[in-house]
């Protein structure tokens, strides 16, 4: 088996774990009952985790534990014990998203290997290098990177690089999605994503409200096809990737079995993928086919599953007729059909009835199986018409074959071992066993061999007994036997020696290493110190006002506002048409002692870095002293230009330990995660070294996407060749009629989906003040300049006079804002 590049499979349940191992996975990733990003998977309790490690290690498979969610302070208090337990039972690595969790792991068990989840949105060499400084061993890259970017990162780091090769794609960059969170309170960052990207939307002009694209057959505008890179394994090998990851902890074990088996085969063989094997991957799960778009840097509508967001199965024919009275469909087959297969008929009305086939009629007789080219009758109820397409959504033979690999005693995967056995007069049997991983056992029997009265030990029969390894995962690749002539020893003694030696070898394989057990008491003291809550006492502390804009016009309108600092995006600074005017505006702001900060894009791809190197020099020349970054990979590159670095909300700062790490990384200000409640914010340990800030107004970006939903549909809505960023304000309207504005960026060609309503907390400022933060931020996106100025004035009053006075002074304005729709975010309700 080729171990040069690791095949990493999902294990959302015990059966899926066995399926992954028996079908050739080199490693599995799984979650406990808490702290992992697939809370709706089966997952493993503590005892099951221990059994899982034993099962996998015996068979030479590594186990990685997912602790890849954001945790608040109170959850971190119990995480140390969990991490210690995981290390002590032999978990090989822990996968994390939260930089606070990563630090806690290192403080608790310094030896524990850290893998950075794709939820950390690492998309550049700078991000990988920063994680190396933080003690990580491996990084799971963002799915959006192309092969050249992956290769560049692999060649310039000593860290292991892991990439997803098969399974579901998130529409948003992972770790940057707040859509499920803000709409329904189920956070993807906390492992409870409700998958709003798999719901229908219409594209609209936000100015007129006109629906621009509302095709009933193309409703799922945010639903990507699943990824399939099985035909590109050699590309990834040559790039230097260490591990290939299969998505699917929420999938059934049959899926895990089939996908793992196919990737194992083609990873080892290097052969061209055969059509029948590709068909198996389609059959087990697909959404209108597969995509390889990001790897090849070819985004577009071909990556999307617009018609339906669920498993399509495989097209096997069409309806030749339907008997409405008997509820029987005649189907003309282009592929085989068996009793037990699942089918679905795509109807014009969209109900798409499905059934598990339990009877098939061919020429008025019942049959168990039918080959392609026949017309068969099947019982199914629905509004079915001639010409409707028929899809096979599950294949009974494929599933039964897959199930055989995860039965209780499945033994498709065996471990080669080697042995030497010697028999000497008046000495007990000596049996030595070893494996390819350096484990060695020398077992000595209990009873000595005696001189035989009649017939002595036979080498052939001894070998037969030693090779009786049924019920174990082992096979002797080679074993030699040395017997002095004329000796006798009971067969039971040979069997006992074999069993005892195998048990000892098994224990060595389970314990791949002897854990250097951490000092639990000292580890807990260190963790406790990091989480020591500082209860804030408000004593006239002046909270700063930060205003972040999206356009030059907004900044110009706010120039005379009484604020402490203003944040202007990089795209404005880089717009050559307004650079002179912007320089004058910046000088005016600095003269008024208002700090000017440049907001960098959250995603900066390798090819875009040169634009921002020029920008840094420009910022220095016009007096800008700070930059706002939304990814840890951008921090160090900004420091080289003598600029203060602030951390945006997209860094997902969720707890006190994250604040500690952010401080050590040199951040001067951090915007806390908008998924925190006021209670959780009060819990966070505040320090003098870094200012904490929260967003109290604005439409939060819910997704940032590389595959632009407007660009994908531009040929259907515009007749000219202009970029969709050049004109019109677009939005997506969901099935409830709620509109989500789209913010396009021509420079990066990325699109942000904004929340339908802005956060509004001006009338709750007393609670904001007592949360202990240092600064509040107003986040302006699609608001016109005059609205920005109006809202800023309300918050100025709130800071100086308090909530009660604000409501009195600005009653009509506040009522108007509320009547248009607003949200309190998660400051009160929190997230699951």
Coordinates of N, CA and C in Angstrom, one line a residue, residues 33-189:
X33 N -18.6 13.7 21.2 CA -19.9 14.1 21.4 C -20.0 15.7 21.5
X34 N -18.9 16.3 21.7 CA -18.9 17.8 21.7 C -17.7 18.3 21.0
X35 N -17.7 19.7 20.8 CA -16.5 20.4 20.3 C -16.2 20.1 18.9
X36 N -17.1 19.5 18.1 CA -16.7 19.3 16.7 C -17.8 19.8 15.7
X37 N -17.3 20.0 14.5 CA -18.1 20.7 13.5 C -19.2 19.9 12.7
X38 N -19.4 18.7 13.2 CA -20.5 17.9 12.7 C -21.4 17.3 13.8
X39 N -22.1 18.3 14.5 CA -22.8 17.9 15.7 C -24.0 17.0 15.3
X40 N -24.4 16.9 14.0 CA -25.5 16.1 13.6 C -25.1 14.7 13.1
X41 N -23.8 14.4 13.2 CA -23.3 13.1 12.9 C -23.4 12.2 14.1
X42 N -23.2 10.9 14.0 CA -23.4 10.0 15.2 C -22.4 10.3 16.2
X43 N -21.1 10.5 15.8 CA -20.0 10.8 16.7 C -19.7 9.7 17.8
X44 N -18.7 10.0 18.6 CA -18.2 8.9 19.5 C -18.1 9.5 20.9
X45 N -18.7 8.7 21.9 CA -18.5 9.0 23.3 C -17.0 8.6 23.7
X46 N -16.7 8.9 25.0 CA -15.3 8.6 25.4 C -14.9 7.2 25.2
X47 N -15.7 6.3 25.6 CA -15.4 4.9 25.5 C -15.3 4.4 24.1
X48 N -16.2 4.9 23.2 CA -16.1 4.6 21.8 C -14.9 5.2 21.1
X49 N -14.5 6.3 21.6 CA -13.2 6.9 21.1 C -12.0 6.0 21.3
X50 N -12.0 5.5 22.6 CA -10.9 4.6 22.9 C -10.9 3.3 22.1
X51 N -12.1 2.7 21.9 CA -12.2 1.5 21.1 C -11.9 1.8 19.6
X52 N -12.3 3.0 19.1 CA -11.9 3.4 17.8 C -10.4 3.5 17.6
X53 N -9.7 4.1 18.5 CA -8.3 4.2 18.4 C -7.6 2.8 18.4
X54 N -8.1 1.9 19.3 CA -7.6 0.5 19.3 C -7.8 -0.2 18.0
X55 N -9.0 -0.1 17.5 CA -9.4 -0.7 16.2 C -8.5 -0.2 15.1
X56 N -8.3 1.1 15.0 CA -7.5 1.7 13.9 C -6.0 1.4 14.1
X57 N -5.5 1.6 15.2 CA -4.0 1.4 15.4 C -3.6 0.0 15.2
X58 N -4.4 -1.0 15.6 CA -4.1 -2.4 15.3 C -3.9 -2.6 13.8
X59 N -4.7 -1.9 13.0 CA -4.6 -2.0 11.6 C -3.8 -1.0 10.9
X60 N -3.0 -0.3 11.7 CA -2.0 0.7 11.1 C -2.7 2.0 10.6
X61 N -3.8 2.4 11.1 CA -4.5 3.5 10.7 C -4.5 4.6 11.8
X62 N -4.2 5.8 11.4 CA -4.1 7.0 12.3 C -5.5 7.5 12.6
X63 N -5.7 8.2 13.7 CA -7.0 8.7 14.1 C -6.8 10.2 14.5
X64 N -7.6 11.0 13.8 CA -7.5 12.5 14.1 C -8.8 12.9 14.7
X65 N -8.8 13.6 15.8 CA -10.0 14.1 16.5 C -10.3 15.5 16.2
X66 N -11.6 15.7 15.7 CA -12.0 17.1 15.4 C -12.5 17.8 16.7
X67 N -11.8 18.9 16.9 CA -12.2 19.9 18.0 C -12.3 21.2 17.2
X68 N -13.0 21.2 16.1 CA -12.9 22.3 15.1 C -14.1 23.2 15.2
X69 N -14.5 23.7 16.4 CA -15.5 24.7 16.5 C -15.0 25.8 17.4
X70 N -15.7 26.9 17.4 CA -15.3 28.1 18.2 C -15.9 27.8 19.6
X71 N -15.1 28.0 20.7 CA -15.5 27.7 22.0 C -15.5 28.9 22.9
X72 N -16.5 29.1 23.7 CA -16.4 30.2 24.7 C -15.6 29.9 25.9
X73 N -15.4 30.8 26.8 CA -14.6 30.6 28.0 C -15.1 29.5 28.8
X74 N -16.4 29.4 29.1 CA -16.9 28.3 30.0 C -16.7 26.9 29.4
X75 N -16.7 26.8 28.1 CA -16.5 25.6 27.4 C -15.0 25.2 27.5
X76 N -14.1 26.2 27.4 CA -12.7 25.9 27.5 C -12.3 25.4 28.8
X77 N -13.1 25.7 29.8 CA -12.7 25.2 31.2 C -12.8 23.7 31.3
X78 N -13.7 23.1 30.5 CA -13.8 21.6 30.5 C -13.0 20.9 29.4
X79 N -12.5 21.7 28.4 CA -11.8 21.1 27.3 C -10.5 20.5 27.7
X80 N -9.8 21.1 28.7 CA -8.5 20.6 29.0 C -8.5 19.1 29.4
X81 N -9.5 18.7 30.2 CA -9.7 17.3 30.6 C -9.9 16.4 29.3
X82 N -10.7 16.9 28.4 CA -11.1 16.1 27.2 C -9.8 15.9 26.4
X83 N -9.0 17.0 26.2 CA -7.8 16.9 25.4 C -6.8 15.9 26.1
X84 N -6.7 16.0 27.4 CA -5.8 15.1 28.1 C -6.2 13.6 27.9
X85 N -7.5 13.4 28.0 CA -8.1 12.0 27.8 C -7.7 11.6 26.3
X86 N -8.0 12.4 25.3 CA -7.8 12.1 24.0 C -6.3 11.7 23.7
X87 N -5.4 12.5 24.3 CA -4.0 12.2 24.1 C -3.6 10.8 24.8
X88 N -4.1 10.6 26.0 CA -3.8 9.4 26.7 C -4.3 8.1 26.1
X89 N -5.4 8.2 25.3 CA -5.9 7.0 24.6 C -5.2 6.8 23.3
X90 N -4.4 7.7 22.9 CA -3.6 7.5 21.7 C -4.1 8.2 20.4
X91 N -5.0 9.2 20.5 CA -5.4 10.0 19.4 C -4.1 10.6 18.8
X92 N -4.0 10.5 17.4 CA -2.7 10.9 16.8 C -2.6 12.4 16.6
X93 N -3.7 13.1 16.4 CA -3.7 14.5 16.2 C -5.1 15.1 16.5
X94 N -5.1 16.4 16.8 CA -6.4 17.1 17.0 C -6.5 18.2 15.9
X95 N -7.7 18.2 15.3 CA -8.0 19.2 14.3 C -8.8 20.4 14.9
X96 N -8.3 21.6 14.7 CA -8.9 22.8 15.4 C -9.1 23.9 14.4
X97 N -10.1 24.7 14.8 CA -10.4 26.0 14.1 C -10.0 27.2 14.9
X98 N -10.3 27.2 16.2 CA -10.1 28.3 17.1 C -8.7 28.4 17.6
X99 N -8.1 29.6 17.4 CA -6.7 29.8 17.8 C -6.5 29.7 19.3
X100 N -7.6 30.0 20.0 CA -7.6 29.8 21.5 C -7.6 28.3 21.9
X101 N -8.3 27.5 21.1 CA -8.3 26.1 21.4 C -6.9 25.5 21.1
X102 N -6.3 26.0 20.0 CA -5.0 25.5 19.6 C -4.0 25.8 20.8
X103 N -4.1 27.0 21.3 CA -3.1 27.3 22.4 C -3.4 26.5 23.7
X104 N -4.7 26.3 23.9 CA -5.1 25.5 25.1 C -4.5 24.0 25.0
X105 N -4.6 23.5 23.7 CA -4.1 22.1 23.5 C -2.6 22.1 23.8
X106 N -1.9 23.1 23.3 CA -0.4 23.2 23.5 C -0.1 23.4 25.0
X107 N -0.9 24.1 25.7 CA -0.6 24.3 27.1 C -0.9 23.0 27.9
X108 N -1.9 22.3 27.5 CA -2.3 21.1 28.2 C -1.4 19.9 27.9
X109 N -1.2 19.7 26.6 CA -0.4 18.6 26.1 C 0.5 19.1 25.0
X110 N 1.7 19.6 25.3 CA 2.6 20.2 24.3 C 2.9 19.2 23.2
X111 N 2.9 17.9 23.5 CA 3.3 16.9 22.5 C 2.2 16.7 21.4
X112 N 1.0 17.1 21.7 CA -0.1 16.7 20.8 C 0.1 17.4 19.5
X113 N -0.1 16.6 18.4 CA 0.0 17.2 17.0 C -1.3 18.0 16.7
X114 N -1.1 19.2 16.2 CA -2.2 20.1 15.8 C -2.3 20.1 14.3
X115 N -3.6 19.9 13.9 CA -3.9 20.1 12.5 C -4.9 21.3 12.4
X116 N -4.6 22.2 11.4 CA -5.5 23.4 11.3 C -6.6 23.0 10.3
X117 N -7.9 23.2 10.8 CA -9.1 22.9 10.0 C -9.2 23.8 8.9
X118 N -9.9 23.4 7.8 CA -10.2 24.3 6.7 C -11.1 25.4 7.2
X119 N -11.7 25.3 8.4 CA -12.4 26.4 9.0 C -11.6 27.6 9.3
X120 N -10.2 27.4 9.3 CA -9.3 28.6 9.6 C -9.1 29.4 8.3
X121 N -9.7 29.0 7.2 CA -9.6 29.8 6.0 C -8.2 30.1 5.5
X122 N -7.3 29.1 5.6 CA -5.9 29.3 5.2 C -5.8 29.1 3.7
X123 N -5.5 30.2 3.0 CA -5.5 30.2 1.6 C -4.2 30.8 1.0
X124 N -3.2 31.0 1.8 CA -1.9 31.6 1.4 C -0.8 31.0 2.1
X125 N 0.4 31.2 1.6 CA 1.6 30.7 2.2 C 1.8 31.5 3.6
X126 N 1.4 32.8 3.6 CA 1.5 33.5 4.9 C 0.7 32.9 6.0
X127 N -0.4 32.4 5.7 CA -1.3 31.7 6.7 C -0.6 30.4 7.2
X128 N 0.0 29.7 6.3 CA 0.7 28.4 6.7 C 1.9 28.8 7.6
X129 N 2.6 29.8 7.2 CA 3.8 30.2 8.0 C 3.4 30.7 9.4
X130 N 2.3 31.4 9.5 CA 1.8 31.8 10.8 C 1.4 30.7 11.7
X131 N 0.8 29.7 11.1 CA 0.4 28.5 11.9 C 1.6 27.7 12.3
X132 N 2.6 27.7 11.5 CA 3.9 27.0 11.9 C 4.4 27.7 13.2
X133 N 4.4 29.0 13.2 CA 4.8 29.7 14.4 C 4.0 29.4 15.6
X134 N 2.7 29.0 15.4 CA 1.8 28.7 16.5 C 1.9 27.2 16.9
X135 N 2.7 26.5 16.3 CA 3.0 25.1 16.7 C 2.2 24.0 16.0
X136 N 1.6 24.4 14.8 CA 0.8 23.4 14.0 C 1.8 22.5 13.3
X137 N 1.3 21.2 13.0 CA 2.0 20.3 12.2 C 1.4 20.2 10.8
X138 N 0.1 20.4 10.7 CA -0.5 20.2 9.4 C -1.5 21.3 9.2
X139 N -1.8 21.6 7.9 CA -2.8 22.7 7.6 C -3.7 22.1 6.5
X140 N -5.0 22.2 6.7 CA -6.0 21.8 5.7 C -6.3 23.1 4.9
X141 N -6.0 23.2 3.7 CA -6.1 24.4 2.9 C -7.6 24.6 2.5
X142 N -7.9 25.9 2.3 CA -9.2 26.3 1.8 C -9.5 25.5 0.5
X143 N -10.7 25.1 0.2 CA -11.0 24.3 -0.9 C -10.9 25.2 -2.2
X144 N -10.9 26.5 -2.1 CA -10.9 27.3 -3.3 C -9.6 27.4 -4.0
X145 N -8.5 26.9 -3.5 CA -7.2 27.1 -4.1 C -7.0 26.2 -5.4
X146 N -6.3 26.7 -6.3 CA -6.0 26.0 -7.5 C -4.7 25.2 -7.4
X147 N -4.4 24.4 -8.3 CA -3.2 23.5 -8.2 C -1.9 24.2 -8.1
X148 N -1.8 25.4 -8.8 CA -0.6 26.2 -8.8 C -0.4 26.8 -7.4
X149 N -1.4 27.2 -6.8 CA -1.4 27.8 -5.4 C -1.0 26.7 -4.4
X150 N -1.6 25.6 -4.5 CA -1.3 24.4 -3.6 C 0.2 24.0 -3.8
X151 N 0.6 24.0 -5.0 CA 2.0 23.6 -5.2 C 3.0 24.6 -4.6
X152 N 2.7 25.9 -4.8 CA 3.5 27.0 -4.3 C 3.6 26.8 -2.7
X153 N 2.5 26.6 -2.1 CA 2.5 26.5 -0.6 C 3.3 25.2 -0.2
X154 N 3.1 24.1 -0.9 CA 3.8 22.9 -0.5 C 5.3 23.0 -0.6
X155 N 5.7 23.7 -1.6 CA 7.2 23.8 -1.9 C 7.9 24.8 -0.9
X156 N 7.1 25.6 -0.2 CA 7.7 26.6 0.6 C 7.4 26.5 2.1
X157 N 7.0 25.3 2.5 CA 6.7 25.0 3.9 C 7.2 23.6 4.3
X158 N 7.5 23.5 5.6 CA 7.8 22.1 6.1 C 6.6 21.5 6.7
X159 N 5.5 22.2 6.8 CA 4.3 21.7 7.4 C 3.6 20.7 6.4
X160 N 2.9 19.8 6.9 CA 2.1 18.9 6.1 C 0.9 19.6 5.5
X161 N 0.6 19.4 4.2 CA -0.5 20.1 3.6 C -1.5 19.0 3.2
X162 N -2.8 19.3 3.6 CA -3.9 18.4 3.4 C -4.9 19.2 2.5
X163 N -5.5 18.5 1.6 CA -6.6 19.1 0.8 C -7.7 18.2 0.6
X164 N -8.9 18.8 0.5 CA -10.1 18.0 0.2 C -10.1 17.6 -1.2
X165 N -10.5 16.3 -1.5 CA -10.5 15.8 -2.8 C -11.9 15.3 -3.3
X166 N -12.8 15.0 -2.3 CA -14.1 14.5 -2.7 C -15.1 14.8 -1.7
X167 N -16.3 15.2 -2.2 CA -17.4 15.5 -1.3 C -18.0 16.9 -1.5
X168 N -18.9 17.2 -0.5 CA -19.6 18.5 -0.6 C -18.7 19.7 -0.5
X169 N -19.1 20.7 -1.3 CA -18.4 22.0 -1.2 C -19.3 23.0 -0.6
X170 N -18.7 23.8 0.3 CA -19.4 25.0 0.9 C -19.4 26.1 -0.2
X171 N -20.5 26.8 -0.3 CA -20.5 27.9 -1.2 C -19.5 29.0 -0.7
X172 N -19.5 29.2 0.5 CA -18.6 30.3 1.1 C -17.3 29.6 1.5
X173 N -16.3 30.5 1.6 CA -15.0 30.1 2.2 C -15.4 29.5 3.6
X174 N -14.9 28.3 3.9 CA -15.2 27.7 5.2 C -14.6 28.6 6.3
X175 N -15.4 28.7 7.4 CA -15.0 29.6 8.5 C -15.4 31.0 8.4
X176 N -16.0 31.4 7.2 CA -16.4 32.7 6.9 C -17.9 32.8 6.7
X177 N -18.6 31.8 7.0 CA -20.0 31.8 6.8 C -20.8 32.0 8.0
X178 N -21.7 33.0 8.0 CA -22.6 33.3 9.1 C -24.0 33.2 8.7
X179 N -24.3 32.6 7.6 CA -25.7 32.6 7.1 C -26.6 31.8 7.9
X180 N -26.2 30.6 8.2 CA -27.1 29.7 9.0 C -27.2 30.3 10.4
X181 N -26.1 30.8 10.9 CA -26.1 31.4 12.2 C -27.1 32.6 12.3
X182 N -27.0 33.6 11.4 CA -27.8 34.8 11.5 C -29.3 34.5 11.2
X183 N -29.5 33.6 10.2 CA -30.9 33.3 9.8 C -31.6 32.5 10.9
X184 N -31.0 31.4 11.4 CA -31.7 30.5 12.3 C -31.0 30.2 13.6
X185 N -29.9 30.9 13.9 CA -29.2 30.6 15.1 C -28.4 29.3 15.2
X186 N -28.3 28.7 14.1 CA -27.5 27.4 14.1 C -26.2 27.7 13.3
X187 N -25.1 27.7 14.1 CA -23.8 28.2 13.6 C -23.0 27.2 13.0
X188 N -22.5 27.4 11.7 CA -21.5 26.6 11.1 C -20.2 26.5 11.9
X189 N -19.9 27.6 12.5 CA -18.7 27.7 13.3 C -18.8 26.9 14.6

